């Protein structure tokens, strides 16, 4: 639980900084952390309920889209922060991440991480 607790705190801090507009020393790291946490959560949700009927999926997708918009905005203008819709959507997505993290075993999270890393590697090819 120690590692999961640590991960949760880091992700919550990154989300809070984005929502509050407090630019971190390494914005790319925070974006990567948020995208990774939400991406692994999406994989775990699909593993838990492959039917696409999981009620958490729409909120997770909305939060993920909010992070993607913030990343694009940052790439274009170096402006740190999240849009108004994202301020509403990201906290819900982070709560889903935290719930899935706490309900999953380390092996389940590790396997989901491996799937995400493989998927990212395939996208780059």
Coordinates of C-alpha atoms in Angstrom, one line a residue:
X1 CA 0.0 0.0 0.0
X2 CA 2.9 2.3 0.6
X3 CA 3.8 2.5 -3.1
X4 CA 0.2 2.9 -4.1
X5 CA -0.3 5.7 -1.5
X6 CA 2.8 7.4 -2.8
X7 CA 1.6 7.2 -6.4
X8 CA -1.8 8.5 -5.4
X9 CA -0.3 11.5 -3.6
X10 CA 1.9 12.4 -6.6
X11 CA -1.0 12.1 -9.1
X12 CA -3.2 14.2 -6.8
X13 CA -0.5 16.8 -6.5
X14 CA 0.0 17.0 -10.3
X15 CA -3.7 17.3 -10.8
X16 CA -4.1 20.0 -8.1
X17 CA -1.2 22.0 -9.7
X18 CA -2.8 21.9 -13.1
X19 CA -6.2 22.9 -11.7
X20 CA -4.7 25.7 -9.6
X21 CA -2.4 26.9 -12.3
X22 CA 0.7 26.3 -10.2
X23 CA 3.3 25.5 -12.8
X24 CA 5.7 22.7 -11.6
X25 CA 9.4 22.7 -12.2
X26 CA 9.0 20.0 -14.9
X27 CA 5.6 20.3 -16.6
X28 CA 6.2 17.4 -18.9
X29 CA 6.7 15.1 -16.0
X30 CA 3.4 16.1 -14.4
X31 CA 1.6 15.7 -17.8
X32 CA 3.2 12.3 -18.2
X33 CA 2.2 11.3 -14.7
X34 CA -1.4 12.3 -15.2
X35 CA -1.7 10.7 -18.6
X36 CA -0.1 7.5 -17.4
X37 CA -2.4 7.3 -14.3
X38 CA -5.5 7.8 -16.3
X39 CA -4.4 5.5 -19.1
X40 CA -3.6 2.7 -16.7
X41 CA -7.0 3.3 -15.0
X42 CA -8.8 2.9 -18.3
X43 CA -7.1 -0.4 -18.9
X44 CA -8.0 -1.6 -15.4
X45 CA -11.6 -0.5 -15.9
X46 CA -11.8 -2.5 -19.2
X47 CA -10.2 -5.5 -17.4
X48 CA -12.8 -5.2 -14.6
X49 CA -15.8 -4.8 -17.0
X50 CA -15.0 -5.5 -20.6
X51 CA -18.6 -4.6 -21.7
X52 CA -18.0 -0.8 -22.1
X53 CA -20.9 -0.3 -19.7
X54 CA -18.7 0.6 -16.8
X55 CA -20.3 3.8 -15.3
X56 CA -16.9 5.2 -14.5
X57 CA -15.7 5.2 -18.1
X58 CA -17.4 8.5 -19.3
X59 CA -15.9 10.5 -16.4
X60 CA -12.5 8.9 -16.9
X61 CA -12.6 9.7 -20.6
X62 CA -13.7 13.3 -19.9
X63 CA -10.8 13.8 -17.4
X64 CA -8.3 12.2 -19.9
X65 CA -9.6 14.6 -22.6
X66 CA -9.1 17.5 -20.2
X67 CA -5.4 16.6 -19.7
X68 CA -4.9 16.2 -23.5
X69 CA -6.3 19.7 -24.0
X70 CA -4.0 21.1 -21.3
X71 CA -1.0 19.4 -23.0
X72 CA -1.9 20.8 -26.4
X73 CA -2.4 24.3 -24.9
X74 CA 1.0 24.0 -23.2
X75 CA 2.7 22.9 -26.4
X76 CA 1.2 25.9 -28.3
X77 CA 1.6 28.7 -25.7
X78 CA 3.6 27.3 -22.7
X79 CA 0.5 28.3 -20.7
X80 CA 0.1 26.1 -17.7
X81 CA -3.4 25.2 -16.5
X82 CA -6.6 23.6 -17.5
X83 CA -9.8 24.9 -19.1
X84 CA -13.0 25.4 -17.2
X85 CA -14.5 22.1 -18.4
X86 CA -11.3 20.3 -17.3
X87 CA -11.6 21.9 -13.9
X88 CA -14.9 20.0 -13.5
X89 CA -13.8 16.8 -15.2
X90 CA -10.3 16.1 -13.9
X91 CA -11.1 15.8 -10.2
X92 CA -13.7 13.1 -11.0
X93 CA -11.2 11.2 -13.1
X94 CA -8.6 11.4 -10.4
X95 CA -11.1 10.0 -7.9
X96 CA -11.7 7.1 -10.3
X97 CA -8.0 6.5 -10.6
X98 CA -7.6 6.5 -6.8
X99 CA -10.5 4.1 -6.3
X100 CA -9.2 1.7 -9.0
X101 CA -5.6 2.0 -7.5
X102 CA -6.9 1.1 -4.0
X103 CA -9.1 -1.8 -5.3
X104 CA -6.4 -3.3 -7.5
X105 CA -3.5 -5.5 -6.5
X106 CA 0.1 -4.4 -7.3
X107 CA 0.2 -7.2 -9.8
X108 CA -2.9 -6.0 -11.5
X109 CA -1.6 -2.5 -11.7
X110 CA 1.7 -3.7 -13.0
X111 CA 0.1 -5.8 -15.7
X112 CA -2.1 -2.8 -16.8
X113 CA 1.1 -0.6 -16.9
X114 CA 2.8 -3.2 -19.1
X115 CA -0.2 -3.1 -21.5
X116 CA -0.1 0.7 -21.6
X117 CA 3.6 0.8 -22.2
X118 CA 3.3 -1.8 -25.0
X119 CA 0.4 0.2 -26.6
X120 CA 2.4 3.4 -26.4
X121 CA 5.4 1.7 -28.0
X122 CA 3.2 0.4 -30.9
X123 CA 1.8 3.9 -31.5
X124 CA 5.3 5.3 -31.9
X125 CA 6.1 2.7 -34.7

